[in-house]
Short mmCIF file of C-alpha atoms in Angstrom, two decimals:
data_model
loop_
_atom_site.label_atom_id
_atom_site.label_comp_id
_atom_site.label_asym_id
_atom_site.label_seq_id
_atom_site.Cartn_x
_atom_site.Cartn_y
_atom_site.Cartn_z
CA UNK A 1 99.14 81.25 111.44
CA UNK A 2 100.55 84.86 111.36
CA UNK A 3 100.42 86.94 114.14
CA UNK A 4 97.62 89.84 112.65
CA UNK A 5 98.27 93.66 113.44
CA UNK A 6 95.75 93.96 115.98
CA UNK A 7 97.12 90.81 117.81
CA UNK A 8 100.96 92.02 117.47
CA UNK A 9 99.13 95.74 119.03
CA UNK A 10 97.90 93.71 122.00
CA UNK A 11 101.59 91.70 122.45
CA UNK A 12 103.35 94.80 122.81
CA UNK A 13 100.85 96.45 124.74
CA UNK A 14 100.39 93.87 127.34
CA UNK A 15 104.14 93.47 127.40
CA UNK A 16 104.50 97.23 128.79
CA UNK A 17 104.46 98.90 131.91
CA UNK A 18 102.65 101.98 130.37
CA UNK A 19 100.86 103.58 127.42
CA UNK A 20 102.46 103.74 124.12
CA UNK A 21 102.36 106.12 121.44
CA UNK A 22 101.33 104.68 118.00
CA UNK A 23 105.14 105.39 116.62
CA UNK A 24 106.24 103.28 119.87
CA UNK A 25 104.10 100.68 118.81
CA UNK A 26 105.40 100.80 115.61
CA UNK A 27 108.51 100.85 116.18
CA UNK A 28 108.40 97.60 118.74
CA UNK A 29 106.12 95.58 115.84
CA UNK A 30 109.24 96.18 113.57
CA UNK A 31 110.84 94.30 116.11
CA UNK A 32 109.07 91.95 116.73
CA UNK A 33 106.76 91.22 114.47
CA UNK A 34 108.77 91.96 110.80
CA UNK A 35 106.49 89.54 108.97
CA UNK A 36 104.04 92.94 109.56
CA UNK A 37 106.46 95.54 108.16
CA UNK A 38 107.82 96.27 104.32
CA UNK A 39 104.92 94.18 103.12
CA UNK A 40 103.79 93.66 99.71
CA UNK A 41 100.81 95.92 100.27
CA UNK A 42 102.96 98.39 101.88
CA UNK A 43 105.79 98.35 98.98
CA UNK A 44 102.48 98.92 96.68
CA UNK A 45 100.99 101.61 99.02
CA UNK A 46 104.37 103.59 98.32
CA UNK A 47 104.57 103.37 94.53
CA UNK A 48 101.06 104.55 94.28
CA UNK A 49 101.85 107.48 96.58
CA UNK A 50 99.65 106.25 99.19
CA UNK A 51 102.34 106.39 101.99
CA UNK A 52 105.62 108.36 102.38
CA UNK A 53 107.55 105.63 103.26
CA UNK A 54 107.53 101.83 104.88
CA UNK A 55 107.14 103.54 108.78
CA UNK A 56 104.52 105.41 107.38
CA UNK A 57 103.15 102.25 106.06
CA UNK A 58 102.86 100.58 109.14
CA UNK A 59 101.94 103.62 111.22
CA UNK A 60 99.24 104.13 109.19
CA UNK A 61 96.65 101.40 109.77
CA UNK A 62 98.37 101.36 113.79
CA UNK A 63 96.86 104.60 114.47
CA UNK A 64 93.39 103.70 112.53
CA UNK A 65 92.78 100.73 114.19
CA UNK A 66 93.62 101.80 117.91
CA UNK A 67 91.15 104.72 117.65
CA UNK A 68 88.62 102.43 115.89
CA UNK A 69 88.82 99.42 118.32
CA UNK A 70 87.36 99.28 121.30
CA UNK A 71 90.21 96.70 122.55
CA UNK A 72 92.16 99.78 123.34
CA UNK A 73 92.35 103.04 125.09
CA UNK A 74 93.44 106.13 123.82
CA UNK A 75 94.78 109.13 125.55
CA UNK A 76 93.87 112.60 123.51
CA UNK A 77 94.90 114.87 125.89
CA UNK A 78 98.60 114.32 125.32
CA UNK A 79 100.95 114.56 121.98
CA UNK A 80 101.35 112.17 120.60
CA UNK A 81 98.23 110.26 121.88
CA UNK A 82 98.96 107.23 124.23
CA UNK A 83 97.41 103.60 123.77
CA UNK A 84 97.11 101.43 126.86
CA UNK A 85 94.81 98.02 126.37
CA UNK A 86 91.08 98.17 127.51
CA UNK A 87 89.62 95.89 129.98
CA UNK A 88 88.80 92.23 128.99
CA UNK A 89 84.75 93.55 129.67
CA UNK A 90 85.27 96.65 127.39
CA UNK A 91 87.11 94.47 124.51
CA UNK A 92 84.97 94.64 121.12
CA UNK A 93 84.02 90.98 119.86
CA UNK A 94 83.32 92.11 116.44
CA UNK A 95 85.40 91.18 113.47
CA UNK A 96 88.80 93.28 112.61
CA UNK A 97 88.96 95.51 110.04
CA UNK A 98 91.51 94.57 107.58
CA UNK A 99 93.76 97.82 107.07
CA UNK A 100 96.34 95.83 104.57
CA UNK A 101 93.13 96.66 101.98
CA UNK A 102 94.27 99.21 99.71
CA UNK A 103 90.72 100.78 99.27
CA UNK A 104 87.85 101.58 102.11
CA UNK A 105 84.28 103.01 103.18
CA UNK A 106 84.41 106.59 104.43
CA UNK A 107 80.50 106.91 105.56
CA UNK A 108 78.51 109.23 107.25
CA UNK A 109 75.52 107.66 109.24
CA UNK A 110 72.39 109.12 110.85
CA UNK A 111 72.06 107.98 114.64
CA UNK A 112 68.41 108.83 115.27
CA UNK A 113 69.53 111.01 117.98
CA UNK A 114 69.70 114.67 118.80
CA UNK A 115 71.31 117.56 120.86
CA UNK A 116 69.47 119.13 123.53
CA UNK A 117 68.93 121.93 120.68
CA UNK A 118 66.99 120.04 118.53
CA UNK A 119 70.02 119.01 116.09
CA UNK A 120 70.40 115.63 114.23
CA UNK A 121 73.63 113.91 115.55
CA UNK A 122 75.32 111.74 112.89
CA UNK A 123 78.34 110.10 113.03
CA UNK A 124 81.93 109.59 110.57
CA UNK A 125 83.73 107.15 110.54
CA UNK A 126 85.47 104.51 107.93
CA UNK A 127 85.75 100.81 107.42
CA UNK A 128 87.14 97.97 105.47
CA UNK A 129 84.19 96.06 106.12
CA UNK A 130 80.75 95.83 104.42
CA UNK A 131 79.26 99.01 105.51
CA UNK A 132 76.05 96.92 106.72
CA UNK A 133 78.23 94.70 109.08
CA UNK A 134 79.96 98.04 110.53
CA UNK A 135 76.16 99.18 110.79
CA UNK A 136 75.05 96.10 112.71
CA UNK A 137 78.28 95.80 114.87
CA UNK A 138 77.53 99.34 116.44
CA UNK A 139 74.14 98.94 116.91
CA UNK A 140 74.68 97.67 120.35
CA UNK A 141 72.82 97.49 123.87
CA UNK A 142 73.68 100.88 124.21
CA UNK A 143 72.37 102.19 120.66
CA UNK A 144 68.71 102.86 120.78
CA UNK A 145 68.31 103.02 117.11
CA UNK A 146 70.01 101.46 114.00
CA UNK A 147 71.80 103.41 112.43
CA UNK A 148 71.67 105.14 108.81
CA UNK A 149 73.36 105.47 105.32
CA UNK A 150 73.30 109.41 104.90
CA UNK A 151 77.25 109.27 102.56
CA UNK A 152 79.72 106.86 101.72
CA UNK A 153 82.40 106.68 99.73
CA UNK A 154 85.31 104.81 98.74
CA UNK A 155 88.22 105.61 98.18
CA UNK A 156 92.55 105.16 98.31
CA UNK A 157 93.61 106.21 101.76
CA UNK A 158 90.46 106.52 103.28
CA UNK A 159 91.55 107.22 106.96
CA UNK A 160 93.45 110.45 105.53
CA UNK A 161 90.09 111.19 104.08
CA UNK A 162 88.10 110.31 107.50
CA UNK A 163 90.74 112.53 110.00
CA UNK A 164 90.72 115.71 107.61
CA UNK A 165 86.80 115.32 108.14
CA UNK A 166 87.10 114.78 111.87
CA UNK A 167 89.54 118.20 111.69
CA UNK A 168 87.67 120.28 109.51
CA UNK A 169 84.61 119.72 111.07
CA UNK A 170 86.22 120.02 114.55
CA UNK A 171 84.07 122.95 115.33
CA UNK A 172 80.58 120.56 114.87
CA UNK A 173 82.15 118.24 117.10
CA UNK A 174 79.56 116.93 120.41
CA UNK A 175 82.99 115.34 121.94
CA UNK A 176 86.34 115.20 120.66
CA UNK A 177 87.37 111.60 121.89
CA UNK A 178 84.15 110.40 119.66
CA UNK A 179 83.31 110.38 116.19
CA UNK A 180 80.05 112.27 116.34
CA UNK A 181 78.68 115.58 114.81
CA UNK A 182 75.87 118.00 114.77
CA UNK A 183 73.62 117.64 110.99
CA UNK A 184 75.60 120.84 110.23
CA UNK A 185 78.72 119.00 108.62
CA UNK A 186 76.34 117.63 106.12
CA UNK A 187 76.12 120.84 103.90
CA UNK A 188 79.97 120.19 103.58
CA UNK A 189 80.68 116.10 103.48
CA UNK A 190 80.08 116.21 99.29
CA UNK A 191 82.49 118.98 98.92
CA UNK A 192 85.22 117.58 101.31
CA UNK A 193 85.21 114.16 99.68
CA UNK A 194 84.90 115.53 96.19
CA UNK A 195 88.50 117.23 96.41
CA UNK A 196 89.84 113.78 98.19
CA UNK A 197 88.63 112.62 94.96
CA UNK A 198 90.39 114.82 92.97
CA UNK A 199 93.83 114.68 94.81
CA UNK A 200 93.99 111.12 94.36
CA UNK A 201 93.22 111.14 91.05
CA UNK A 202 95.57 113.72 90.30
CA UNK A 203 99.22 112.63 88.86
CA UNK A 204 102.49 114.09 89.55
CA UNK A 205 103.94 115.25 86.48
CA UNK A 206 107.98 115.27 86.22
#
């Protein structure tokens, strides 16, 4: 059976001495892996104007998945960020998400929880997944309520969608190495996602 992204991320993790950047990665899976590179989904990602080119491709679903899993570590505090493999204990059991899929869930999800102000924390994120299973996989041990369907949407290049949320909203941020927010991004999701909407939609006219 094919080696999957996540497992080739793992190889070439465990194979170095130190953390990687997600273009390091990359370029090592090219390598290594090629069965994972100049796909069929990635050859119809470009004609569609979904990526820039085949490294793009691949880089793509690299970076979403390393800041998504909980199989790996990621180092913010340098550019580019650094990936180093997360303890066997730490590792997330649940199942991958499956970033060859051309379309995905952008959601935004009450937590049931608050800042020390009084302010409704909810949380954005995206997935490939049901958005029920991605519900019950992160209500975990350490969750001490389910969690909520406030938004979703899908969409075409949904993680471009999710990180220009995670920027623009940067300011609503409770901690920038987790995808959680103060209530106050919600007067703003509809709009954000609305001109994603549009810009996809949109054609280039010659």
């Amino acid at each position: 059976m094919p080696v999957s992204l996540s497992e080739a991320i793992r190889t070439v993790l465990s194979g170095s001495t130190q953390p990687l950047s997600p273009g390091q990665i990359r370029d090592q899976i090219k390598t290594l892996f090629p069965h994972l590179y100049q796909t069929e989904a990635h050859r119809v990602g470009i004609e569609k104007g979904n990526y820039q080119s085949f490294d793009h491709a691949l880089l793509n679903p690299i970076y979403a998945l390393v800041t998504r899993s909980s199989d790996f570590l990621v180092d913010r505090t340098v550019k580019p960020m650094l990936i180093s493999l997360a303890s066997e204990e730490a590792a997330d059991e649940a199942p991958e998400e499956n970033y060859e899929s051309e379309q995905g869930l952008v959601y935004v999800l009450g937590t049931g929880l608050f800042t020390s102000s009084g302010m409704k924390i909810v949380k954005i994120g995206h997935t490939t997944q049901p958005l029920l299973s991605r519900i019950a996989q992160l209500y975990t041990t350490g969750t001490p309520f389910q969690f909520e369907e406030l938004h979703t949407w899908r969409t075409r290049n949904y993680t471009e969608l999710e990180q220009a949320m995670h920027r623009l909203f940067a300011p609503f941020r409770i901690n920038r190495a987790r995808e959680f927010f103060t209530e106050e991004v919600l007067l703003h999701v509809t709009a954000v996602a609305a001109i994603h909407a549009s810009i996809q939609s949109a054609r280039v006219v010659a």
